[in-house]
Coordinates of C-alpha atoms in Angstrom, one line a residue:
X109 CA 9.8 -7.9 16.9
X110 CA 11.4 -8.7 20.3
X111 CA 14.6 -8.3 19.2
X112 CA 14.4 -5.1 17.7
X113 CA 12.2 -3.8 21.1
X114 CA 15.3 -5.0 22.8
X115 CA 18.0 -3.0 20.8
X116 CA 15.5 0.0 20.6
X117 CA 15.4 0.4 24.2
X118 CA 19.2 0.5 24.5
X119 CA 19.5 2.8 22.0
X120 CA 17.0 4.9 24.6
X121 CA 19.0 4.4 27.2
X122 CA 22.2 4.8 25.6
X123 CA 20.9 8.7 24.1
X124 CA 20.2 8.9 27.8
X125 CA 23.2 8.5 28.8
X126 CA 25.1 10.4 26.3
X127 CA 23.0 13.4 27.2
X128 CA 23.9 12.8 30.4
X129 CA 21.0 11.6 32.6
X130 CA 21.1 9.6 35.8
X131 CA 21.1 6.1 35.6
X132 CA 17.7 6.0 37.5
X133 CA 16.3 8.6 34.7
X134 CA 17.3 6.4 31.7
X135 CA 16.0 3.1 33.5
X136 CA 12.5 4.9 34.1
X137 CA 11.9 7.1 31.1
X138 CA 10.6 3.7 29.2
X139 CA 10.4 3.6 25.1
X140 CA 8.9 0.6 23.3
X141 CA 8.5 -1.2 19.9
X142 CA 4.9 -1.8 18.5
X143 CA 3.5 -3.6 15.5
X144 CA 0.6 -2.1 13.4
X145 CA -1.1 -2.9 10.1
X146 CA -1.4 -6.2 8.5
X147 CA 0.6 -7.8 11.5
X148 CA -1.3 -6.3 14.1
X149 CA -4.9 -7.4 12.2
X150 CA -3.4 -10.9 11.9
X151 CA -3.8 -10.8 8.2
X152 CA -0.2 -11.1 7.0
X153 CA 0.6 -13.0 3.9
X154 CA 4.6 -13.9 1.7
X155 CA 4.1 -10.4 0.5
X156 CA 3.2 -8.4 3.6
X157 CA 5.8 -6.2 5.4
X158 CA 6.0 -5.5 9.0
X159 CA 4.7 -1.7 10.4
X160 CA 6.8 -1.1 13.4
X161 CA 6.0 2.1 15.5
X162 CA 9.1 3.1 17.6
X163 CA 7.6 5.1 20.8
X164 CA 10.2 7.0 22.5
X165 CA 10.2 9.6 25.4
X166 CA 10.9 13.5 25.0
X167 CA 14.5 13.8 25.5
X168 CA 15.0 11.0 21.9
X169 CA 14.6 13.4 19.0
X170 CA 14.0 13.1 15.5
X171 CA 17.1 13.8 14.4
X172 CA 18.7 11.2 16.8
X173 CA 16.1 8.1 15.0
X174 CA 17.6 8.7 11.8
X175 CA 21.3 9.6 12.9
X176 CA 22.1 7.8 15.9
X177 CA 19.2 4.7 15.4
X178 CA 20.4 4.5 12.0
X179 CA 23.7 4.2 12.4
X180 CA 23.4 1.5 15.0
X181 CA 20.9 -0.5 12.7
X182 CA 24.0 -0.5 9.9
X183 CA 25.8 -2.5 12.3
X184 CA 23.9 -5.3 12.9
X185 CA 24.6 -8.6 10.6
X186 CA 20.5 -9.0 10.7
X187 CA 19.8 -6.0 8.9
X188 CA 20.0 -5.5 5.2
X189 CA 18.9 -3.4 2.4
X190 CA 18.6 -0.6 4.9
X191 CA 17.5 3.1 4.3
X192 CA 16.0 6.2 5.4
X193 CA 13.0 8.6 4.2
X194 CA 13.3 11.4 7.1
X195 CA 11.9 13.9 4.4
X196 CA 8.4 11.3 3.4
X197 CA 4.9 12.0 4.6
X198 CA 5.6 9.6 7.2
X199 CA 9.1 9.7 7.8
X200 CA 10.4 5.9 7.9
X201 CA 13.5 4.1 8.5
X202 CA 13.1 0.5 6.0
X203 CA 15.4 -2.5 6.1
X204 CA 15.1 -5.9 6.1
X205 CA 15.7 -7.7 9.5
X206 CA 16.3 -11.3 8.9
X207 CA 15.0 -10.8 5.5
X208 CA 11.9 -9.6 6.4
X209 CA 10.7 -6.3 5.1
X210 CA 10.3 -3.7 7.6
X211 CA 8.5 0.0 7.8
X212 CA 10.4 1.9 11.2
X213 CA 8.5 4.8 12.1
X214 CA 8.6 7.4 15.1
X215 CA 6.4 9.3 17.6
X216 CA 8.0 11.4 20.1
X217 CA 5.7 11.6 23.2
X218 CA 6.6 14.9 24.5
X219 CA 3.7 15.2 26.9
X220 CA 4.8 11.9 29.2
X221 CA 7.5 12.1 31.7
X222 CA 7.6 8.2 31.5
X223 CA 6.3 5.8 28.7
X224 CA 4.2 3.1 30.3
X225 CA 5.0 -0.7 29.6
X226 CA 1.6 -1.6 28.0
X227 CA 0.1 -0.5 24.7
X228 CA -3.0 0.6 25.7
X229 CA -2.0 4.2 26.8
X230 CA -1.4 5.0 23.4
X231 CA -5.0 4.9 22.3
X232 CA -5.7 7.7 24.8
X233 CA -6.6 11.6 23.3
X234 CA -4.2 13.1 25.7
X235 CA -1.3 11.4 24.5
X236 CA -1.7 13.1 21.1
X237 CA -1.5 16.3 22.4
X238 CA 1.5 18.6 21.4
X239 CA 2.7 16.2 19.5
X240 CA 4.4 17.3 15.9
X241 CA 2.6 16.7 12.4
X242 CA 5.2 14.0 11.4
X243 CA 5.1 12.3 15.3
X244 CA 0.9 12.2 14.8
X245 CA 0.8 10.7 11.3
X246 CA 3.1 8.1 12.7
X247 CA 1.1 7.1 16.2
X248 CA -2.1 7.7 13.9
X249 CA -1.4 4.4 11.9
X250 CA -1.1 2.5 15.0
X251 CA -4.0 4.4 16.5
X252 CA -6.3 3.2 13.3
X253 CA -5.2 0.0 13.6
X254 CA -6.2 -0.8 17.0
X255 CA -10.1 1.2 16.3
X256 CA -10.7 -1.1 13.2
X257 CA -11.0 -4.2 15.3
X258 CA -12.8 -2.4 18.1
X259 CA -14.9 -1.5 15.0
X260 CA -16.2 -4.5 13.6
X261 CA -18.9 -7.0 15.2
X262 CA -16.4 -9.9 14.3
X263 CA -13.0 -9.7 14.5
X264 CA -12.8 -13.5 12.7
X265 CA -14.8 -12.7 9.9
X266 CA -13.2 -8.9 9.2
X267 CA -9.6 -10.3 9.1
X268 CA -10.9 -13.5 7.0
X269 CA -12.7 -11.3 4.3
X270 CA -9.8 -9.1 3.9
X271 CA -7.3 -11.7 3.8
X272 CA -9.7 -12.5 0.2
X273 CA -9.9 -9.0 -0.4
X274 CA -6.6 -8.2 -0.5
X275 CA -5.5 -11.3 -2.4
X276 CA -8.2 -10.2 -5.0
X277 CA -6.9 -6.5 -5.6
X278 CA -3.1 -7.4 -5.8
X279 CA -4.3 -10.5 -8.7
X280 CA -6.2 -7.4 -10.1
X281 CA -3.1 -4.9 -9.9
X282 CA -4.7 -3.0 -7.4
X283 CA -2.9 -3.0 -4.3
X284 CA -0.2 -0.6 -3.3
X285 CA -0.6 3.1 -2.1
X286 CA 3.1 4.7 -3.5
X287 CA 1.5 4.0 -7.3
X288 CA -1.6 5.5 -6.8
X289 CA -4.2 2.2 -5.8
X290 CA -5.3 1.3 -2.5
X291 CA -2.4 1.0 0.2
X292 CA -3.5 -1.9 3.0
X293 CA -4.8 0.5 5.4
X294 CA -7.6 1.8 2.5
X295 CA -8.5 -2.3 2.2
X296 CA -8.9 -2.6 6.1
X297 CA -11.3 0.1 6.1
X298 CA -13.6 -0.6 3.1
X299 CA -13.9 -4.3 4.5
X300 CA -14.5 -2.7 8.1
X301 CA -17.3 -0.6 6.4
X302 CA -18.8 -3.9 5.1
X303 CA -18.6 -5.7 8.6
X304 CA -20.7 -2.6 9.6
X305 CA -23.4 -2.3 7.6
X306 CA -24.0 -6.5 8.0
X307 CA -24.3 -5.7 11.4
X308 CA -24.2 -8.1 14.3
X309 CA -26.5 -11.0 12.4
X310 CA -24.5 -10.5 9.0
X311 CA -21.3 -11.1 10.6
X312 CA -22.2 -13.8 11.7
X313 CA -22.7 -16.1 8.6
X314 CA -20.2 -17.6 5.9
X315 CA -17.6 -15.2 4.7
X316 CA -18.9 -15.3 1.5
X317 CA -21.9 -13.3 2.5
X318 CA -19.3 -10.5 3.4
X319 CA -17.3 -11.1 0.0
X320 CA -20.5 -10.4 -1.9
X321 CA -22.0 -7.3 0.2
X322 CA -18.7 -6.1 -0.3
X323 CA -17.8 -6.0 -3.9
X324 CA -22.0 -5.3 -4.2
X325 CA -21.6 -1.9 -2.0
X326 CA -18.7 -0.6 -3.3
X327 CA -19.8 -0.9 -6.8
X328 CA -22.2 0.7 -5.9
X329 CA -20.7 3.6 -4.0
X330 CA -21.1 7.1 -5.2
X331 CA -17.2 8.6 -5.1
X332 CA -16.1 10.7 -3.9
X333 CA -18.8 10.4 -1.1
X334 CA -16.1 9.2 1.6
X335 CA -16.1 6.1 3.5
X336 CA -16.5 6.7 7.3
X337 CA -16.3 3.5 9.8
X338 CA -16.3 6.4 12.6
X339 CA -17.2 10.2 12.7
X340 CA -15.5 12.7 14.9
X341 CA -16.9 15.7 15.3
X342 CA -14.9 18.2 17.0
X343 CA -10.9 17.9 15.6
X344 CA -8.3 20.2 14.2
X345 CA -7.4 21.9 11.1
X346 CA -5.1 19.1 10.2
X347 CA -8.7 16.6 9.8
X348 CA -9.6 16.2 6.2
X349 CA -12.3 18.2 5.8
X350 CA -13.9 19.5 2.2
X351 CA -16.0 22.1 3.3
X352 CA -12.5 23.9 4.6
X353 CA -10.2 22.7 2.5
X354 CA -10.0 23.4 -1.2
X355 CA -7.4 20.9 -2.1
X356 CA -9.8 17.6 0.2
X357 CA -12.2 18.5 -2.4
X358 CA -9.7 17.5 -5.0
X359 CA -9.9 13.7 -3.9
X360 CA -11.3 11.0 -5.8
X361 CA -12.1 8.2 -3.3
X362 CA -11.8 9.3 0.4
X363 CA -11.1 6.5 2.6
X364 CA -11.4 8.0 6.0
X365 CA -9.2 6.7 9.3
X366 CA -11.2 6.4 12.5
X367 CA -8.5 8.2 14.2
X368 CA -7.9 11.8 15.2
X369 CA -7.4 13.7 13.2
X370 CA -9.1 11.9 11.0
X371 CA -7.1 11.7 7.0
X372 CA -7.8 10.2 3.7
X373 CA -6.1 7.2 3.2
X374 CA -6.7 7.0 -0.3
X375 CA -5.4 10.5 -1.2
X376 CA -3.1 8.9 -4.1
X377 CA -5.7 7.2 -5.8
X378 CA -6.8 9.7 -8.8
X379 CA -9.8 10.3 -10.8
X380 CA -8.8 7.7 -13.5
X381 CA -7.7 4.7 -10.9
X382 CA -11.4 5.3 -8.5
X383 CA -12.8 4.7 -12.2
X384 CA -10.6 1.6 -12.4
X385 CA -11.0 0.3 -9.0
X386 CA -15.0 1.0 -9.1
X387 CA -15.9 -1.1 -12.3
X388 CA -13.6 -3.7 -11.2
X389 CA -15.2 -3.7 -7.9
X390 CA -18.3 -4.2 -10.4
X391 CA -16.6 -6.7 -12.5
X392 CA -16.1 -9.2 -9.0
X393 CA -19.8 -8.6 -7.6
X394 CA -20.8 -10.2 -11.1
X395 CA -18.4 -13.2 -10.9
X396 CA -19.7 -13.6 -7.2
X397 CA -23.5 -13.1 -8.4
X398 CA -22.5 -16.6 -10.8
X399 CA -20.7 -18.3 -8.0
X400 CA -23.9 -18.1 -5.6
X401 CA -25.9 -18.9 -8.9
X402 CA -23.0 -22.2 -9.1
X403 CA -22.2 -21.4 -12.9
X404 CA -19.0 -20.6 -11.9
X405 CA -15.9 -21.3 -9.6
X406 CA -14.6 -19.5 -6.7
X407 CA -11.8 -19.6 -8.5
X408 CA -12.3 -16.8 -11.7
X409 CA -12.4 -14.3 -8.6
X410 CA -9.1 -14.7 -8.1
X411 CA -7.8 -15.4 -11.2
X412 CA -5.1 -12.5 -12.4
X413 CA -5.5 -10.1 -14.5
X414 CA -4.8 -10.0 -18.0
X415 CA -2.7 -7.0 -18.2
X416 CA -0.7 -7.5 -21.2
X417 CA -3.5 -8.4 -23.0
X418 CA -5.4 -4.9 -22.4
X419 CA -3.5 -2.5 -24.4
X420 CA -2.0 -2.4 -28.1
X421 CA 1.6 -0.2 -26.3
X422 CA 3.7 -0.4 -23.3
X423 CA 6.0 1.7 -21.8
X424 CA 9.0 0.1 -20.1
X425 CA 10.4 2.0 -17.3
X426 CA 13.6 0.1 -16.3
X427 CA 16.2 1.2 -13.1
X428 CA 19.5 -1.0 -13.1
X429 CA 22.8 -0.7 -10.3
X430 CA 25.2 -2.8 -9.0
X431 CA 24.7 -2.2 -5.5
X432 CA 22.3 -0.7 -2.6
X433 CA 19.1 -1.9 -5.3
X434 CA 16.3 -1.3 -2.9
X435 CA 17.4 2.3 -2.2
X436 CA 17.6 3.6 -5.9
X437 CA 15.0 1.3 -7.5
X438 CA 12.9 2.7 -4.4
X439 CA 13.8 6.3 -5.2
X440 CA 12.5 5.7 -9.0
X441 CA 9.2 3.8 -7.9
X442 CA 8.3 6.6 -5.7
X443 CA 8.1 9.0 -8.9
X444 CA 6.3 6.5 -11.3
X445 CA 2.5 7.8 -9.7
X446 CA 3.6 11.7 -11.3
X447 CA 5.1 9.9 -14.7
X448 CA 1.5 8.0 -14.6
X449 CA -0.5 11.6 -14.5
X450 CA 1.7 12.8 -16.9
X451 CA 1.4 10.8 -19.7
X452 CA -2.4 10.7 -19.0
X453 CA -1.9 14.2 -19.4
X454 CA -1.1 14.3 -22.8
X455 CA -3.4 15.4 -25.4
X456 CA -3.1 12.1 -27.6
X457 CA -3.7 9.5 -24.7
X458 CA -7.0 8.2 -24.0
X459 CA -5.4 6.1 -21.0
X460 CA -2.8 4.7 -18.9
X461 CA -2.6 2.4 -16.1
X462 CA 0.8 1.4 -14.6
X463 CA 0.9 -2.1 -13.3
X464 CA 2.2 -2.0 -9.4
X465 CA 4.4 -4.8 -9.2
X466 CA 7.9 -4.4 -10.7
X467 CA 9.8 -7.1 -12.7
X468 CA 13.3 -8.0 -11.6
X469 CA 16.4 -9.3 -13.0
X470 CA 20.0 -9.9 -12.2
X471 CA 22.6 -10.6 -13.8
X472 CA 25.8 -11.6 -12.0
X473 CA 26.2 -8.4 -9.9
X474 CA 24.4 -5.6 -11.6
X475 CA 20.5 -5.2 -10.9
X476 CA 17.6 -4.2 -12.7
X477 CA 13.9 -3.8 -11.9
X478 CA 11.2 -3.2 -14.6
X479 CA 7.6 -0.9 -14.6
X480 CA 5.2 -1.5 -17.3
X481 CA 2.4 1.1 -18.4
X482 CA -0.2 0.2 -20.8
X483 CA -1.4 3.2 -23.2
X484 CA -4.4 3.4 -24.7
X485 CA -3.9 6.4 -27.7
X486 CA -6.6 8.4 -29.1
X487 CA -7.4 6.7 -32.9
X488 CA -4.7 7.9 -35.3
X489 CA -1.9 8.5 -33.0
X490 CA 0.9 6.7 -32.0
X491 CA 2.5 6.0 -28.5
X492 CA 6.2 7.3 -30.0
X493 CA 4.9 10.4 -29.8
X494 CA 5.0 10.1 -26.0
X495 CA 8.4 11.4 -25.3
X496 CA 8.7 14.8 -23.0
X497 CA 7.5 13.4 -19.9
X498 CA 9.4 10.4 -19.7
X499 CA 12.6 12.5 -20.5
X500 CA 11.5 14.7 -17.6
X501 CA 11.1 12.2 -15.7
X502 CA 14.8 10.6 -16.2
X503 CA 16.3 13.8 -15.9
X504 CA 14.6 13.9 -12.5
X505 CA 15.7 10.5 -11.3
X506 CA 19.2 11.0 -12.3
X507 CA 19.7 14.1 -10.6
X508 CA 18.5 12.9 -7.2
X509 CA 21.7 11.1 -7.4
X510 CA 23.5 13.8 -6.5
X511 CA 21.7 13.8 -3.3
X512 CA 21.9 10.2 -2.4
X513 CA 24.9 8.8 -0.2
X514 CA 25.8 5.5 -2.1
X515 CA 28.8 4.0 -2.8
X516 CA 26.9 2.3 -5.8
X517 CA 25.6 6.2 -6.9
X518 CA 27.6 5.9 -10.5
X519 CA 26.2 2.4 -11.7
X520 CA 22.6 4.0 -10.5
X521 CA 20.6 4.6 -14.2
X522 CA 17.4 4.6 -15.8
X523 CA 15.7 4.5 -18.9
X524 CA 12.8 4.1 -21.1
X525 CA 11.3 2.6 -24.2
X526 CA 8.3 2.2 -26.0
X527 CA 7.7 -1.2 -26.3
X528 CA 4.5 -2.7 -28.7
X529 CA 2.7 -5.6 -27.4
X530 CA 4.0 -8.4 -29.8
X531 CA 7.6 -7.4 -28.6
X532 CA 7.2 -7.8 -24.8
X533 CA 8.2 -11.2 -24.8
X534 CA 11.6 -9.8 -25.3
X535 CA 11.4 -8.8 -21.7
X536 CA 9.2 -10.9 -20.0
X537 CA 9.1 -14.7 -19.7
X538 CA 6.5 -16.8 -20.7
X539 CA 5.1 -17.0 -17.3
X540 CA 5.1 -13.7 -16.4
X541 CA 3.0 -13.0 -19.7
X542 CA 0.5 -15.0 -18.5
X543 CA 1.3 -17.9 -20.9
X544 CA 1.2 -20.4 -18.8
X545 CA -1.4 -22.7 -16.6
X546 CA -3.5 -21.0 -14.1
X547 CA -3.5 -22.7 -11.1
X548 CA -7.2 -22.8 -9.3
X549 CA -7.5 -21.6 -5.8
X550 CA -9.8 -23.0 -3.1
X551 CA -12.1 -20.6 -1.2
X552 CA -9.9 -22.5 1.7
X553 CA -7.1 -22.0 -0.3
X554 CA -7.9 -18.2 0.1
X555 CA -8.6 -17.6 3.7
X556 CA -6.0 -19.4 4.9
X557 CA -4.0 -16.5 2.9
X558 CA -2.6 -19.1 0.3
X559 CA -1.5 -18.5 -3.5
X560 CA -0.9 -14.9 -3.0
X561 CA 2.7 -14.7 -4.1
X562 CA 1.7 -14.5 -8.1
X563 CA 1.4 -10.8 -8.4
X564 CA 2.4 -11.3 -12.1
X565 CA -0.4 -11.0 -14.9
X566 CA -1.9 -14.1 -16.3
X567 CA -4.0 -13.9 -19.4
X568 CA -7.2 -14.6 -19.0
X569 CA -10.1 -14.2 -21.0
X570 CA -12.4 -11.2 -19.3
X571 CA -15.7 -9.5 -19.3
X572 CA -14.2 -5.9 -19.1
X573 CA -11.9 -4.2 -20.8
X574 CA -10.1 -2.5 -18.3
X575 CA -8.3 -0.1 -21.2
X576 CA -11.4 1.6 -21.4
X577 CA -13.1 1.0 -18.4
X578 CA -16.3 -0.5 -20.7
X579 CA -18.4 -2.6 -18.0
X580 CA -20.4 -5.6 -19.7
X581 CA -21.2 -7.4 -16.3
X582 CA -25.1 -7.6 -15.6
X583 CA -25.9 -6.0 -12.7
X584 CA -28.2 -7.1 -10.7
X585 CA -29.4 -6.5 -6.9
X586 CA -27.8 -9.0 -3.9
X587 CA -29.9 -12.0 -3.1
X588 CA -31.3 -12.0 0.7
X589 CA -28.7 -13.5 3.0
X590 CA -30.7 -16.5 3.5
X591 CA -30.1 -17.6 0.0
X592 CA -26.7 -17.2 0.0
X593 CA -25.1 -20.7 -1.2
X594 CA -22.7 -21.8 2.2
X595 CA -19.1 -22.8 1.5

């Protein structure tokens, strides 16, 4: 983080220079690297990537990040893997900087002469004035971080709940915004809500009570009622906001920032994941219910899920290259959410669930990376009869090729193939089935943020079917807090 603070604010000065300011105006005008997300909540774990906001003054434009920035990052022996997404939501520069993953955004702070050398400024209203859509998105992330933990009664107990939280959804396949799930920043706030409504006393306990309010609430949440941890009253158009806006009242499970304006962070997530999510959210507050009871171990909360066990056919969406991997395996990944709706959109599919977490191989210098989507058909069809979208859907990755400045663009391909379960083994290992030994995790295991690197399914023998979204856990109502069972 220091050293890419460092080679940002010569880049500042350097587009200073070149557009030829004074020495004294280039040394005063300021610019600065900060952290957000997971890093800035202290909740980082093997799989978590660093947010980095890059704050720079009025005469820095957007078009200099990703021309000038860019090109300078290319240089440097630290980075890898590097890329740009200047058309995105949030526009993003990602690379890997000593082979950590990294998220580059930009807000352009065209209302300060100067950018101060502390963080705090950022958090105040007027610097968000004037600023451009893309520029606001960007500082908003930061902005939401830094509310959340002025948020909660415990700082401590937030971050340690959602450290278990978030282990819990990516065992469960539920973690990761680009495929339609809960991105981090969705996680941070349902746990913030929780930390709320325990209040002061509540936070105050064993994490455990917080586990079990939380997967107890949210199973019981009416979507799409959204999830406020603040309310603003007075904000601009760009604020989600139903009663305006036709297409807000098109979202399944609003997950509301605390920042102005404020946005759903959940906007991906459709009608058919919120079902997922909720009776999953169901299915853990009955394994906590058994824990607290001690019929069972802390352990079956976290176990993985038994994805490959759920449905009767898979699809197999595979990308291979021989060079630049992340940047076209990237490109197909950020399509698979629309390939998801669209085979859920055909008449002779009951369901489909795509599991978030590729599979990758290589072999000697070509690349490949694997997507699976389980289909459930409707009784007396087949899954081969699945075929327009995911030609549509080829057709549509191949040509952004022609777009994409590679020298690698000719070995980019992808294709598909309908794969039933008893043949998956020709794809996956043993292991990555779930045919293997589970290893049990400690509840110190857990908030210490350790065994989260298997995001592979495990098979494991459930109380839900998750193809169908059938609920067999007994529900029951949370025991008072003074009977909670300490660990």
């Amino acid at each position: 983080l220091i050293e890419l603070d460092i080679l940002v604010k010569q880049w500042i000065r350097s587009e200073g220079l070149r557009q030829s300011m004074n020495w004294n105006q280039v040394e005063q005008v300021g610019g600065k690297v900060v952290s957000y997300g997971s890093f800035k909540l202290l909740v980082v774990d093997k799989e978590s990537d660093l947010d980095l906001l890059c704050v720079v003054p009025r005469h820095v434009t957007r078009e200099d990040f990703f021309k000038n920035l860019y090109e300078l990052l290319s240089k440097k022996a630290e980075v890898t893997e590097l890329r740009q997404l200047p058309w995105a939501f949030v526009p993003v520069i990602k690379m890997k900087y000593r082979g950590i993953e990294i998220d580059l955004t930009m807000a352009r702070l065209t209302g300060l002469e100067k950018i101060p050398g502390d963080e705090e400024f950022l958090l105040l209203p007027m610097v968000a004035r004037d600023l451009d859509q893309k520029c606001l998105r960007s500082l908003n992330g930061y902005r939401a971080t830094c509310e959340i933990l002025q948020l909660v009664p415990s700082v401590e107990k937030f971050r340690l709940t959602l450290r278990m939280v978030k282990l819990w959804a990516r065992k469960n396949g539920l973690y990761g915004n680009m495929l339609g799930f809960l991105g981090g920043a969705s996680w941070a706030i349902l746990v913030a809500k929780v930390c709320q409504l325990a209040g002061t006393d509540g936070s105050q306990g064993s994490c455990v009570n917080l586990l079990h309010l939380f997967f107890y609430t949210f199973a019981k949440w009416n979507w799409p009622d959204p999830v406020y941890i603040k309310k603003i009253e007075a904000q601009s158009y760009l604020a989600w906001n139903p009663t305006m806006n036709h297409f807000d009242r098109e979202h399944s499970m609003p997950i509301i920032t605390s920042s102005a304006p404020q946005m759903n962070s959940a906007v991906n997530v459709s009608k058919s994941n919120c079902q997922l999510i909720a009776s999953k959210f169901e299915e853990a507050w009955g394994i906590c219910q058994k824990v607290l009871e001690g019929t069972r171990p802390w352990s079956d909360l976290f176990r993985p899920t038994n994805f490959f066990e759920e449905f009767d056919n898979y699809v197999l969406m595979s990308g291979t290259c021989r060079g630049d991997s992340c940047l076209w395996f990237g490109s197909i990944e950020s399509k698979l959410r629309q390939l998801n709706h669209h085979i859920g959109s055909c008449p002779k599919v009951s369901s489909v669930r795509v599991w978030p977490q590729p599979f990758v191989r290589k072999d000697g210098h070509s690349f490949q990376q694997m997507w699976f989507f389980g289909v459930k058909m409707i009784v007396g069809h087949s899954a081969e009869t699945i075929q327009e979208p995911l030609h549509v859907f080829t057709d549509l990755c191949m040509e952004t090729v022609k777009n994409v400045s590679s020298p690698y663009a000719s070995t980019f391909s992808v294709f598909w193939q309908h794969v039933p379960r008893p043949q998956l083994s020709r794809f996956l290992t043993n292991p990555e089935l779930g045919i293997s030994k589970i290893d049990k995790l400690s509840y110190a295991a857990v908030t210490l943020g350790q065994g989260s690197t298997m995001t592979n399914p495990v098979v494991v023998t459930g109380t839900q079917s998750m193809a169908g979204y059938a609920n067999t856990t007994t529900v029951r109502s949370p025991v008072p807090q003074n009977e909670f069972r300490q660990v």
